[in-house]
């Protein structure tokens, strides 16, 4: 399901808030999985696999919606967009660490 086009500040804020919330929730799940697996607790690490898949899909959809509305987001919520972009770096490091730990566990 894609979001309707962004037609104002409220739409822009709502879309970026949704993306940020999903990113934060996914980061939390990935962090927990990484810690468990790195500590040898494989079963505990994989316990949230369904939640991780759900959040990953939601993140990709929200990111797609933001990309489709990037001009409007830049126009109506530039500060919020800047905050999101700043948060992407730490999120990407969480993802990279998670993938590294998963690869090592295999």
Coordinates of C-alpha atoms in Angstrom, one line a residue:
X1 CA 0.0 0.0 0.0
X2 CA 1.5 3.3 -1.0
X3 CA 0.8 6.6 0.7
X4 CA -1.2 9.3 -1.1
X5 CA 0.8 12.2 -2.5
X6 CA 2.1 14.7 0.0
X7 CA 0.1 17.9 -0.4
X8 CA 1.2 19.9 2.6
X9 CA 3.2 20.1 5.8
X10 CA 0.9 17.7 7.8
X11 CA 1.2 15.0 5.1
X12 CA 5.0 15.4 5.0
X13 CA 5.3 15.3 8.8
X14 CA 3.1 12.2 9.0
X15 CA 5.0 10.3 6.3
X16 CA 8.4 11.1 7.7
X17 CA 7.2 10.3 11.2
X18 CA 6.0 6.9 10.0
X19 CA 9.3 6.2 8.3
X20 CA 11.2 7.2 11.5
X21 CA 9.0 5.1 13.7
X22 CA 9.5 2.0 11.6
X23 CA 13.2 2.6 11.3
X24 CA 13.5 2.9 15.1
X25 CA 11.5 -0.2 15.7
X26 CA 13.5 -2.2 13.1
X27 CA 16.8 -0.9 14.6
X28 CA 15.7 -2.1 18.1
X29 CA 14.9 -5.6 16.7
X30 CA 18.1 -5.8 14.8
X31 CA 20.1 -4.7 17.8
X32 CA 18.5 -7.3 20.0
X33 CA 19.1 -10.0 17.4
X34 CA 22.7 -9.0 16.9
X35 CA 23.4 -9.1 20.7
X36 CA 21.8 -12.5 21.1
X37 CA 23.5 -14.1 18.2
X38 CA 26.9 -12.5 19.0
X39 CA 26.6 -14.0 22.5
X40 CA 25.8 -17.5 21.1
X41 CA 22.1 -17.4 21.9
X42 CA 21.0 -18.3 18.4
X43 CA 17.4 -19.3 19.4
X44 CA 16.8 -16.1 21.2
X45 CA 18.3 -14.1 18.3
X46 CA 16.0 -15.7 15.8
X47 CA 12.9 -15.5 18.0
X48 CA 11.9 -12.1 16.4
X49 CA 12.4 -13.2 12.8
X50 CA 8.7 -12.7 11.9
X51 CA 8.7 -9.2 13.5
X52 CA 12.0 -8.3 11.7
X53 CA 10.5 -9.4 8.4
X54 CA 7.3 -7.3 9.0
X55 CA 9.3 -4.2 10.0
X56 CA 11.7 -4.6 7.1
X57 CA 8.8 -4.7 4.7
X58 CA 7.2 -1.7 6.3
X59 CA 10.5 0.2 6.2
X60 CA 10.9 -0.5 2.5
X61 CA 7.4 0.6 1.8
X62 CA 7.7 3.8 3.8
X63 CA 11.1 4.6 2.2
X64 CA 9.5 4.1 -1.2
X65 CA 6.7 6.5 -0.4
X66 CA 9.2 9.1 0.8
X67 CA 11.3 8.7 -2.4
X68 CA 8.2 9.2 -4.5
X69 CA 7.4 12.4 -2.5
X70 CA 10.9 13.7 -2.0
X71 CA 10.3 17.0 -3.7
X72 CA 7.3 17.7 -1.5
X73 CA 9.0 16.5 1.6
X74 CA 11.9 18.8 0.9
X75 CA 9.5 21.7 0.4
X76 CA 7.1 21.1 3.3
X77 CA 9.3 19.5 6.0
X78 CA 12.9 20.2 5.3
X79 CA 14.0 20.1 8.9
X80 CA 12.3 16.8 9.6
X81 CA 13.8 15.4 6.4
X82 CA 17.3 16.5 7.6
X83 CA 16.7 14.8 11.0
X84 CA 15.7 11.6 9.2
X85 CA 18.8 11.7 6.9
X86 CA 21.0 12.2 10.0
X87 CA 19.5 9.1 11.6
X88 CA 20.1 7.0 8.5
X89 CA 23.8 6.7 9.1
X90 CA 23.5 5.1 12.6
X91 CA 20.7 2.9 11.3
X92 CA 22.9 1.7 8.4
X93 CA 25.7 0.8 10.8
X94 CA 23.2 -1.3 12.9
X95 CA 22.1 -3.1 9.7
X96 CA 25.7 -3.7 8.7
X97 CA 26.7 -5.0 12.1
X98 CA 23.7 -7.3 12.1
X99 CA 24.5 -8.7 8.7
X100 CA 28.1 -9.2 9.8
X101 CA 27.1 -11.1 12.9
X102 CA 24.6 -13.2 11.0
X103 CA 27.2 -14.1 8.4
X104 CA 29.7 -15.1 11.1
X105 CA 27.1 -17.3 12.8
X106 CA 26.6 -19.2 9.6

